[in-house]
Amino acid sequence: MNAQTPGAGVWKSGRGKGRKTPKGRQIEDAALGEVRTLLGDRPRRRDHLIEFLHLIQDEYGHLSAAHLRALAEEMRVGQAEVYEVATFYAHFDVVKEGETPPPALTIRVCDSLSCELAGAQQLQQALEDGLDPAQVRVVRAPCMGRCDTAPVLELGHNHIDHATPEKVKAAIAAGETHPHIPDYEALGAYRAGGGYETLAELRKGGDFETVQQTLLDSGLRGLGGAGFPSGRKWGFVRDESGPRYLAVNGDEGEPGTFKDRFYLEREPHVFLEGMLIAAWAVEAETCFIYMRDEYPAVLKILADEIAGLEAAGIIAPGFVELRRGAGAYICGEESAMIESIEGKRGLPRHRPPFVAQVGVYNRPTLVNNVETLYWVARVLRDGKEVLAGVEKNGRTGLRSYSVSGRVKKPGVHLLPAGSTILDIIEAAGGMLDGHEFKAYQPGGPSSGLLPATLDDVPLDFDTLQPHGTFIGSAAVVVLSDKDSARAAALNMLRFFEDESCGQCTPCRSGCEKAVKLMQADRWDQGLLEELCQTMADASICGLGQAAPNPIRLTMKHFGDEIG
């Protein structure tokens, strides 16, 4: 259509009235310029959508409708797609036209079981009563992986341990809203002690079968919770045709778990060398490290040390990609994590196919936990006896127990895998004065609660299944006679209700219904058991399948509390 033709410049014409613009929200030039400035010369890759949303959220404190529209235009994806990803994750604040943006400062108060035992509810109420809501937003948040210093909150990106209103007000006055980086072993110190020599030897002429057998002989199993033999998983991925990828699951979101953070804030290169050995083993083209947004200090450490590895020539630029989560427990499930790595909502995939065959970009992908890769480096450097040489109660190996609750010395305690809850409490300094041991959570909310009478069971893989539970990530929370098992179970189910991705009805509606039933004066045990069975049988992933455990074990062992 030329300039002389009637209707020139009209976007759509025909019978009836033409349109000068496409339907829907229009691009604002100012917002588009701001988004382009933030993105700079970064490639506009679809899988970087979540990273770009973080850039906008960090810069402006929220995601405006205009910025979302501009980002959709810049990335050449639909507005609906950008919107659904942004609204899926808890750490993004989407603000539509006419809505008031949140205050510049947000306080997230952890409400996990350990923090609730330490007074998180009272802390949140005190903050809400004592701070101006127009200046500071106070919200509850799931576990931040700092259960050993409960109660905990996050002020901006600054975690305040053993939090009190006075500490918070002092931090606000001082402008302390950024993460504090702990002292850790950097690249130079690690290499001076022989670090990366094992990796170099394997790259020169290592034999995969020998490495695989060493790991199998050591007894190393996946330490994210599943417990699958690590060497065998490597073989499955290696047998698939390339290209292949490696994805590290650093989304340690199971409440009560903080072992991965413990190691990364102290010895990040032990993990990084283990990861690069795993990448060598499966001939991965790229390594993706998916790290939860609740660990800002770890994200900074890893970004700096990966840059150091590139500068030292140990890895090629871009070989390791660090991806930042955005507040979604479900992304600890490996296929949901892969969806998030690809810049999508973290919805678990139906299986089969398994991620070892169809993972990142639909290619074979090895998924390992942070601690698993930490032990890969230790075993291949120091020998299989590091794990295989430790035996207790008929079990071999070591286990990093994240211990919190009513003990004197909460923290990560490295103990033989055959340790019982009494061994763990002893290692944690014993019970708090005036508290008598009543119950314990052996592996996060997914494992439910066991009574103190079951104090002789080794807390290891395969030993807890006869009791209707499992070790999972070894997140041990100790309860005393001053605590309610019923209230603890309700805390766990509220967590699952919040964190269900909503994809499948049994989990989405089941968790919501369970919370309502558990608030009754007397639990309807028949109805709850029927609900538990449906959730366990029909849920797509482990969240809905394991969510009934707190209900079932409370009914079994603490019937006097539920009527």
JSON list of N, CA, C and O in Angstrom, two decimals, residues 59-107:
[
{"chain": "A", "resi": 59, "resn": "GLU", "atom": "N", "xyz": [16.50, -4.02, 39.46]},
{"chain": "A", "resi": 59, "resn": "GLU", "atom": "CA", "xyz": [16.69, -2.61, 39.15]},
{"chain": "A", "resi": 59, "resn": "GLU", "atom": "C", "xyz": [15.53, -1.75, 39.64]},
{"chain": "A", "resi": 59, "resn": "GLU", "atom": "O", "xyz": [15.74, -0.66, 40.20]},
{"chain": "A", "resi": 60, "resn": "TYR", "atom": "N", "xyz": [14.32, -2.22, 39.45]},
{"chain": "A", "resi": 60, "resn": "TYR", "atom": "CA", "xyz": [13.15, -1.39, 39.73]},
{"chain": "A", "resi": 60, "resn": "TYR", "atom": "C", "xyz": [12.33, -1.84, 40.94]},
{"chain": "A", "resi": 60, "resn": "TYR", "atom": "O", "xyz": [11.38, -1.16, 41.34]},
{"chain": "A", "resi": 61, "resn": "GLY", "atom": "N", "xyz": [12.65, -3.00, 41.50]},
{"chain": "A", "resi": 61, "resn": "GLY", "atom": "CA", "xyz": [11.93, -3.47, 42.68]},
{"chain": "A", "resi": 61, "resn": "GLY", "atom": "C", "xyz": [10.62, -4.16, 42.36]},
{"chain": "A", "resi": 61, "resn": "GLY", "atom": "O", "xyz": [9.92, -4.63, 43.26]},
{"chain": "A", "resi": 62, "resn": "HIS", "atom": "N", "xyz": [10.26, -4.23, 41.09]},
{"chain": "A", "resi": 62, "resn": "HIS", "atom": "CA", "xyz": [9.03, -4.91, 40.67]},
{"chain": "A", "resi": 62, "resn": "HIS", "atom": "C", "xyz": [9.07, -5.07, 39.15]},
{"chain": "A", "resi": 62, "resn": "HIS", "atom": "O", "xyz": [10.00, -4.57, 38.48]},
{"chain": "A", "resi": 63, "resn": "LEU", "atom": "N", "xyz": [8.09, -5.77, 38.62]},
{"chain": "A", "resi": 63, "resn": "LEU", "atom": "CA", "xyz": [7.96, -5.97, 37.17]},
{"chain": "A", "resi": 63, "resn": "LEU", "atom": "C", "xyz": [6.70, -5.25, 36.72]},
{"chain": "A", "resi": 63, "resn": "LEU", "atom": "O", "xyz": [5.59, -5.73, 36.96]},
{"chain": "A", "resi": 64, "resn": "SER", "atom": "N", "xyz": [6.85, -4.12, 36.10]},
{"chain": "A", "resi": 64, "resn": "SER", "atom": "CA", "xyz": [5.68, -3.37, 35.62]},
{"chain": "A", "resi": 64, "resn": "SER", "atom": "C", "xyz": [5.14, -4.00, 34.35]},
{"chain": "A", "resi": 64, "resn": "SER", "atom": "O", "xyz": [5.86, -4.70, 33.62]},
{"chain": "A", "resi": 65, "resn": "ALA", "atom": "N", "xyz": [3.87, -3.72, 34.08]},
{"chain": "A", "resi": 65, "resn": "ALA", "atom": "CA", "xyz": [3.26, -4.22, 32.85]},
{"chain": "A", "resi": 65, "resn": "ALA", "atom": "C", "xyz": [4.00, -3.70, 31.63]},
{"chain": "A", "resi": 65, "resn": "ALA", "atom": "O", "xyz": [4.19, -4.42, 30.64]},
{"chain": "A", "resi": 66, "resn": "ALA", "atom": "N", "xyz": [4.45, -2.45, 31.69]},
{"chain": "A", "resi": 66, "resn": "ALA", "atom": "CA", "xyz": [5.17, -1.86, 30.56]},
{"chain": "A", "resi": 66, "resn": "ALA", "atom": "C", "xyz": [6.50, -2.57, 30.33]},
{"chain": "A", "resi": 66, "resn": "ALA", "atom": "O", "xyz": [6.89, -2.82, 29.17]},
{"chain": "A", "resi": 67, "resn": "HIS", "atom": "N", "xyz": [7.20, -2.93, 31.39]},
{"chain": "A", "resi": 67, "resn": "HIS", "atom": "CA", "xyz": [8.48, -3.62, 31.24]},
{"chain": "A", "resi": 67, "resn": "HIS", "atom": "C", "xyz": [8.28, -5.05, 30.73]},
{"chain": "A", "resi": 67, "resn": "HIS", "atom": "O", "xyz": [9.08, -5.55, 29.92]},
{"chain": "A", "resi": 68, "resn": "LEU", "atom": "N", "xyz": [7.23, -5.71, 31.19]},
{"chain": "A", "resi": 68, "resn": "LEU", "atom": "CA", "xyz": [6.95, -7.06, 30.69]},
{"chain": "A", "resi": 68, "resn": "LEU", "atom": "C", "xyz": [6.63, -7.01, 29.20]},
{"chain": "A", "resi": 68, "resn": "LEU", "atom": "O", "xyz": [7.06, -7.88, 28.43]},
{"chain": "A", "resi": 69, "resn": "ARG", "atom": "N", "xyz": [5.86, -6.02, 28.79]},
{"chain": "A", "resi": 69, "resn": "ARG", "atom": "CA", "xyz": [5.54, -5.86, 27.37]},
{"chain": "A", "resi": 69, "resn": "ARG", "atom": "C", "xyz": [6.80, -5.60, 26.56]},
{"chain": "A", "resi": 69, "resn": "ARG", "atom": "O", "xyz": [6.99, -6.18, 25.48]},
{"chain": "A", "resi": 70, "resn": "ALA", "atom": "N", "xyz": [7.67, -4.75, 27.08]},
{"chain": "A", "resi": 70, "resn": "ALA", "atom": "CA", "xyz": [8.91, -4.44, 26.38]},
{"chain": "A", "resi": 70, "resn": "ALA", "atom": "C", "xyz": [9.82, -5.66, 26.29]},
{"chain": "A", "resi": 70, "resn": "ALA", "atom": "O", "xyz": [10.45, -5.91, 25.26]},
{"chain": "A", "resi": 71, "resn": "LEU", "atom": "N", "xyz": [9.88, -6.43, 27.37]},
{"chain": "A", "resi": 71, "resn": "LEU", "atom": "CA", "xyz": [10.72, -7.63, 27.36]},
{"chain": "A", "resi": 71, "resn": "LEU", "atom": "C", "xyz": [10.20, -8.65, 26.36]},
{"chain": "A", "resi": 71, "resn": "LEU", "atom": "O", "xyz": [10.99, -9.29, 25.65]},
{"chain": "A", "resi": 72, "resn": "ALA", "atom": "N", "xyz": [8.89, -8.81, 26.28]},
{"chain": "A", "resi": 72, "resn": "ALA", "atom": "CA", "xyz": [8.30, -9.71, 25.29]},
{"chain": "A", "resi": 72, "resn": "ALA", "atom": "C", "xyz": [8.69, -9.28, 23.87]},
{"chain": "A", "resi": 72, "resn": "ALA", "atom": "O", "xyz": [9.04, -10.12, 23.03]},
{"chain": "A", "resi": 73, "resn": "GLU", "atom": "N", "xyz": [8.65, -7.99, 23.62]},
{"chain": "A", "resi": 73, "resn": "GLU", "atom": "CA", "xyz": [9.02, -7.47, 22.31]},
{"chain": "A", "resi": 73, "resn": "GLU", "atom": "C", "xyz": [10.49, -7.72, 22.01]},
{"chain": "A", "resi": 73, "resn": "GLU", "atom": "O", "xyz": [10.86, -8.16, 20.92]},
{"chain": "A", "resi": 74, "resn": "GLU", "atom": "N", "xyz": [11.33, -7.44, 22.99]},
{"chain": "A", "resi": 74, "resn": "GLU", "atom": "CA", "xyz": [12.77, -7.57, 22.80]},
{"chain": "A", "resi": 74, "resn": "GLU", "atom": "C", "xyz": [13.18, -9.03, 22.58]},
{"chain": "A", "resi": 74, "resn": "GLU", "atom": "O", "xyz": [14.11, -9.32, 21.82]},
{"chain": "A", "resi": 75, "resn": "MET", "atom": "N", "xyz": [12.48, -9.97, 23.24]},
{"chain": "A", "resi": 75, "resn": "MET", "atom": "CA", "xyz": [12.83, -11.38, 23.12]},
{"chain": "A", "resi": 75, "resn": "MET", "atom": "C", "xyz": [12.03, -12.10, 22.04]},
{"chain": "A", "resi": 75, "resn": "MET", "atom": "O", "xyz": [12.25, -13.29, 21.79]},
{"chain": "A", "resi": 76, "resn": "ARG", "atom": "N", "xyz": [11.07, -11.39, 21.45]},
{"chain": "A", "resi": 76, "resn": "ARG", "atom": "CA", "xyz": [10.24, -11.98, 20.39]},
{"chain": "A", "resi": 76, "resn": "ARG", "atom": "C", "xyz": [9.46, -13.19, 20.88]},
{"chain": "A", "resi": 76, "resn": "ARG", "atom": "O", "xyz": [9.40, -14.24, 20.23]},
{"chain": "A", "resi": 77, "resn": "VAL", "atom": "N", "xyz": [8.88, -13.06, 22.08]},
{"chain": "A", "resi": 77, "resn": "VAL", "atom": "CA", "xyz": [8.00, -14.10, 22.61]},
{"chain": "A", "resi": 77, "resn": "VAL", "atom": "C", "xyz": [6.68, -13.43, 22.99]},
{"chain": "A", "resi": 77, "resn": "VAL", "atom": "O", "xyz": [6.60, -12.20, 23.13]},
{"chain": "A", "resi": 78, "resn": "GLY", "atom": "N", "xyz": [5.65, -14.22, 23.18]},
{"chain": "A", "resi": 78, "resn": "GLY", "atom": "CA", "xyz": [4.34, -13.68, 23.47]},
{"chain": "A", "resi": 78, "resn": "GLY", "atom": "C", "xyz": [4.27, -13.05, 24.86]},
{"chain": "A", "resi": 78, "resn": "GLY", "atom": "O", "xyz": [4.93, -13.50, 25.80]},
{"chain": "A", "resi": 79, "resn": "GLN", "atom": "N", "xyz": [3.43, -12.03, 24.98]},
{"chain": "A", "resi": 79, "resn": "GLN", "atom": "CA", "xyz": [3.25, -11.39, 26.28]},
{"chain": "A", "resi": 79, "resn": "GLN", "atom": "C", "xyz": [2.72, -12.37, 27.32]},
{"chain": "A", "resi": 79, "resn": "GLN", "atom": "O", "xyz": [3.12, -12.34, 28.48]},
{"chain": "A", "resi": 80, "resn": "ALA", "atom": "N", "xyz": [1.82, -13.23, 26.90]},
{"chain": "A", "resi": 80, "resn": "ALA", "atom": "CA", "xyz": [1.24, -14.20, 27.84]},
{"chain": "A", "resi": 80, "resn": "ALA", "atom": "C", "xyz": [2.30, -15.13, 28.38]},
{"chain": "A", "resi": 80, "resn": "ALA", "atom": "O", "xyz": [2.28, -15.51, 29.57]},
{"chain": "A", "resi": 81, "resn": "GLU", "atom": "N", "xyz": [3.26, -15.49, 27.54]},
{"chain": "A", "resi": 81, "resn": "GLU", "atom": "CA", "xyz": [4.33, -16.40, 27.97]},
{"chain": "A", "resi": 81, "resn": "GLU", "atom": "C", "xyz": [5.22, -15.72, 29.01]},
{"chain": "A", "resi": 81, "resn": "GLU", "atom": "O", "xyz": [5.58, -16.33, 30.02]},
{"chain": "A", "resi": 82, "resn": "VAL", "atom": "N", "xyz": [5.55, -14.46, 28.80]},
{"chain": "A", "resi": 82, "resn": "VAL", "atom": "CA", "xyz": [6.36, -13.73, 29.77]},
{"chain": "A", "resi": 82, "resn": "VAL", "atom": "C", "xyz": [5.61, -13.57, 31.08]},
{"chain": "A", "resi": 82, "resn": "VAL", "atom": "O", "xyz": [6.16, -13.76, 32.17]},
{"chain": "A", "resi": 83, "resn": "TYR", "atom": "N", "xyz": [4.33, -13.25, 30.97]},
{"chain": "A", "resi": 83, "resn": "TYR", "atom": "CA", "xyz": [3.51, -13.02, 32.16]},
{"chain": "A", "resi": 83, "resn": "TYR", "atom": "C", "xyz": [3.36, -14.30, 32.98]},
{"chain": "A", "resi": 83, "resn": "TYR", "atom": "O", "xyz": [3.49, -14.28, 34.21]},
{"chain": "A", "resi": 84, "resn": "GLU", "atom": "N", "xyz": [3.12, -15.43, 32.31]},
{"chain": "A", "resi": 84, "resn": "GLU", "atom": "CA", "xyz": [2.90, -16.66, 33.08]},
{"chain": "A", "resi": 84, "resn": "GLU", "atom": "C", "xyz": [4.18, -17.11, 33.79]},
{"chain": "A", "resi": 84, "resn": "GLU", "atom": "O", "xyz": [4.12, -17.67, 34.89]},
{"chain": "A", "resi": 85, "resn": "VAL", "atom": "N", "xyz": [5.34, -16.86, 33.19]},
{"chain": "A", "resi": 85, "resn": "VAL", "atom": "CA", "xyz": [6.59, -17.20, 33.86]},
{"chain": "A", "resi": 85, "resn": "VAL", "atom": "C", "xyz": [6.82, -16.27, 35.05]},
{"chain": "A", "resi": 85, "resn": "VAL", "atom": "O", "xyz": [7.17, -16.71, 36.15]},
{"chain": "A", "resi": 86, "resn": "ALA", "atom": "N", "xyz": [6.61, -14.97, 34.85]},
{"chain": "A", "resi": 86, "resn": "ALA", "atom": "CA", "xyz": [6.85, -14.00, 35.92]},
{"chain": "A", "resi": 86, "resn": "ALA", "atom": "C", "xyz": [5.95, -14.25, 37.12]},
{"chain": "A", "resi": 86, "resn": "ALA", "atom": "O", "xyz": [6.38, -14.09, 38.27]},
{"chain": "A", "resi": 87, "resn": "THR", "atom": "N", "xyz": [4.72, -14.64, 36.88]},
{"chain": "A", "resi": 87, "resn": "THR", "atom": "CA", "xyz": [3.78, -14.84, 37.99]},
{"chain": "A", "resi": 87, "resn": "THR", "atom": "C", "xyz": [3.90, -16.21, 38.64]},
{"chain": "A", "resi": 87, "resn": "THR", "atom": "O", "xyz": [3.32, -16.45, 39.70]},
{"chain": "A", "resi": 88, "resn": "PHE", "atom": "N", "xyz": [4.68, -17.10, 38.06]},
{"chain": "A", "resi": 88, "resn": "PHE", "atom": "CA", "xyz": [4.84, -18.44, 38.63]},
{"chain": "A", "resi": 88, "resn": "PHE", "atom": "C", "xyz": [5.77, -18.40, 39.85]},
{"chain": "A", "resi": 88, "resn": "PHE", "atom": "O", "xyz": [5.61, -19.17, 40.80]},
{"chain": "A", "resi": 89, "resn": "TYR", "atom": "N", "xyz": [6.76, -17.51, 39.83]},
{"chain": "A", "resi": 89, "resn": "TYR", "atom": "CA", "xyz": [7.82, -17.50, 40.84]},
{"chain": "A", "resi": 89, "resn": "TYR", "atom": "C", "xyz": [7.56, -16.46, 41.92]},
{"chain": "A", "resi": 89, "resn": "TYR", "atom": "O", "xyz": [7.19, -15.32, 41.63]},
{"chain": "A", "resi": 90, "resn": "ALA", "atom": "N", "xyz": [7.81, -16.84, 43.16]},
{"chain": "A", "resi": 90, "resn": "ALA", "atom": "CA", "xyz": [7.44, -16.01, 44.31]},
{"chain": "A", "resi": 90, "resn": "ALA", "atom": "C", "xyz": [8.26, -14.73, 44.42]},
{"chain": "A", "resi": 90, "resn": "ALA", "atom": "O", "xyz": [7.82, -13.76, 45.04]},
{"chain": "A", "resi": 91, "resn": "HIS", "atom": "N", "xyz": [9.47, -14.71, 43.86]},
{"chain": "A", "resi": 91, "resn": "HIS", "atom": "CA", "xyz": [10.34, -13.56, 44.05]},
{"chain": "A", "resi": 91, "resn": "HIS", "atom": "C", "xyz": [10.17, -12.48, 42.99]},
{"chain": "A", "resi": 91, "resn": "HIS", "atom": "O", "xyz": [10.94, -11.50, 42.97]},
{"chain": "A", "resi": 92, "resn": "PHE", "atom": "N", "xyz": [9.21, -12.64, 42.11]},
{"chain": "A", "resi": 92, "resn": "PHE", "atom": "CA", "xyz": [8.90, -11.60, 41.13]},
{"chain": "A", "resi": 92, "resn": "PHE", "atom": "C", "xyz": [7.60, -10.90, 41.54]},
{"chain": "A", "resi": 92, "resn": "PHE", "atom": "O", "xyz": [6.61, -11.56, 41.86]},
{"chain": "A", "resi": 93, "resn": "ASP", "atom": "N", "xyz": [7.61, -9.59, 41.53]},
{"chain": "A", "resi": 93, "resn": "ASP", "atom": "CA", "xyz": [6.43, -8.80, 41.88]},
{"chain": "A", "resi": 93, "resn": "ASP", "atom": "C", "xyz": [5.88, -8.15, 40.62]},
{"chain": "A", "resi": 93, "resn": "ASP", "atom": "O", "xyz": [6.43, -7.14, 40.14]},
{"chain": "A", "resi": 94, "resn": "VAL", "atom": "N", "xyz": [4.82, -8.72, 40.07]},
{"chain": "A", "resi": 94, "resn": "VAL", "atom": "CA", "xyz": [4.20, -8.19, 38.85]},
{"chain": "A", "resi": 94, "resn": "VAL", "atom": "C", "xyz": [3.19, -7.12, 39.24]},
{"chain": "A", "resi": 94, "resn": "VAL", "atom": "O", "xyz": [2.30, -7.35, 40.07]},
{"chain": "A", "resi": 95, "resn": "VAL", "atom": "N", "xyz": [3.33, -5.93, 38.64]},
{"chain": "A", "resi": 95, "resn": "VAL", "atom": "CA", "xyz": [2.46, -4.80, 38.95]},
{"chain": "A", "resi": 95, "resn": "VAL", "atom": "C", "xyz": [1.77, -4.35, 37.66]},
{"chain": "A", "resi": 95, "resn": "VAL", "atom": "O", "xyz": [2.42, -3.95, 36.70]},
{"chain": "A", "resi": 96, "resn": "LYS", "atom": "N", "xyz": [0.45, -4.44, 37.64]},
{"chain": "A", "resi": 96, "resn": "LYS", "atom": "CA", "xyz": [-0.33, -4.02, 36.47]},
{"chain": "A", "resi": 96, "resn": "LYS", "atom": "C", "xyz": [-0.59, -2.52, 36.51]},
{"chain": "A", "resi": 96, "resn": "LYS", "atom": "O", "xyz": [-0.34, -1.84, 37.51]},
{"chain": "A", "resi": 97, "resn": "GLU", "atom": "N", "xyz": [-1.12, -2.01, 35.39]},
{"chain": "A", "resi": 97, "resn": "GLU", "atom": "CA", "xyz": [-1.45, -0.59, 35.34]},
{"chain": "A", "resi": 97, "resn": "GLU", "atom": "C", "xyz": [-2.44, -0.23, 36.45]},
{"chain": "A", "resi": 97, "resn": "GLU", "atom": "O", "xyz": [-3.39, -0.97, 36.70]},
{"chain": "A", "resi": 98, "resn": "GLY", "atom": "N", "xyz": [-2.17, 0.88, 37.10]},
{"chain": "A", "resi": 98, "resn": "GLY", "atom": "CA", "xyz": [-3.07, 1.34, 38.15]},
{"chain": "A", "resi": 98, "resn": "GLY", "atom": "C", "xyz": [-2.80, 0.75, 39.51]},
{"chain": "A", "resi": 98, "resn": "GLY", "atom": "O", "xyz": [-3.37, 1.20, 40.51]},
{"chain": "A", "resi": 99, "resn": "GLU", "atom": "N", "xyz": [-1.95, -0.27, 39.59]},
{"chain": "A", "resi": 99, "resn": "GLU", "atom": "CA", "xyz": [-1.62, -0.87, 40.88]},
{"chain": "A", "resi": 99, "resn": "GLU", "atom": "C", "xyz": [-0.42, -0.16, 41.51]},
{"chain": "A", "resi": 99, "resn": "GLU", "atom": "O", "xyz": [0.44, 0.38, 40.81]},
{"chain": "A", "resi": 100, "resn": "THR", "atom": "N", "xyz": [-0.37, -0.18, 42.82]},
{"chain": "A", "resi": 100, "resn": "THR", "atom": "CA", "xyz": [0.73, 0.45, 43.55]},
{"chain": "A", "resi": 100, "resn": "THR", "atom": "C", "xyz": [1.89, -0.52, 43.67]},
{"chain": "A", "resi": 100, "resn": "THR", "atom": "O", "xyz": [1.70, -1.64, 44.15]},
{"chain": "A", "resi": 101, "resn": "PRO", "atom": "N", "xyz": [3.09, -0.16, 43.25]},
{"chain": "A", "resi": 101, "resn": "PRO", "atom": "CA", "xyz": [4.24, -1.05, 43.40]},
{"chain": "A", "resi": 101, "resn": "PRO", "atom": "C", "xyz": [4.53, -1.32, 44.87]},
{"chain": "A", "resi": 101, "resn": "PRO", "atom": "O", "xyz": [4.17, -0.51, 45.74]},
{"chain": "A", "resi": 102, "resn": "PRO", "atom": "N", "xyz": [5.17, -2.42, 45.18]},
{"chain": "A", "resi": 102, "resn": "PRO", "atom": "CA", "xyz": [5.53, -2.70, 46.57]},
{"chain": "A", "resi": 102, "resn": "PRO", "atom": "C", "xyz": [6.57, -1.69, 47.05]},
{"chain": "A", "resi": 102, "resn": "PRO", "atom": "O", "xyz": [7.25, -1.05, 46.25]},
{"chain": "A", "resi": 103, "resn": "PRO", "atom": "N", "xyz": [6.71, -1.54, 48.38]},
{"chain": "A", "resi": 103, "resn": "PRO", "atom": "CA", "xyz": [7.75, -0.64, 48.90]},
{"chain": "A", "resi": 103, "resn": "PRO", "atom": "C", "xyz": [9.14, -1.05, 48.42]},
{"chain": "A", "resi": 103, "resn": "PRO", "atom": "O", "xyz": [9.34, -2.20, 47.97]},
{"chain": "A", "resi": 104, "resn": "ALA", "atom": "N", "xyz": [10.07, -0.14, 48.53]},
{"chain": "A", "resi": 104, "resn": "ALA", "atom": "CA", "xyz": [11.42, -0.41, 48.04]},
{"chain": "A", "resi": 104, "resn": "ALA", "atom": "C", "xyz": [12.09, -1.54, 48.82]},
{"chain": "A", "resi": 104, "resn": "ALA", "atom": "O", "xyz": [12.99, -2.21, 48.31]},
{"chain": "A", "resi": 105, "resn": "LEU", "atom": "N", "xyz": [11.66, -1.75, 50.05]},
{"chain": "A", "resi": 105, "resn": "LEU", "atom": "CA", "xyz": [12.30, -2.75, 50.90]},
{"chain": "A", "resi": 105, "resn": "LEU", "atom": "C", "xyz": [11.31, -3.84, 51.30]},
{"chain": "A", "resi": 105, "resn": "LEU", "atom": "O", "xyz": [10.19, -3.54, 51.75]},
{"chain": "A", "resi": 106, "resn": "THR", "atom": "N", "xyz": [11.72, -5.09, 51.12]},
{"chain": "A", "resi": 106, "resn": "THR", "atom": "CA", "xyz": [10.89, -6.23, 51.51]},
{"chain": "A", "resi": 106, "resn": "THR", "atom": "C", "xyz": [11.62, -7.07, 52.55]},
{"chain": "A", "resi": 106, "resn": "THR", "atom": "O", "xyz": [12.81, -7.35, 52.41]},
{"chain": "A", "resi": 107, "resn": "ILE", "atom": "N", "xyz": [10.89, -7.46, 53.59]},
{"chain": "A", "resi": 107, "resn": "ILE", "atom": "CA", "xyz": [11.42, -8.39, 54.59]},
{"chain": "A", "resi": 107, "resn": "ILE", "atom": "C", "xyz": [10.67, -9.70, 54.44]},
{"chain": "A", "resi": 107, "resn": "ILE", "atom": "O", "xyz": [9.44, -9.74, 54.53]}
]
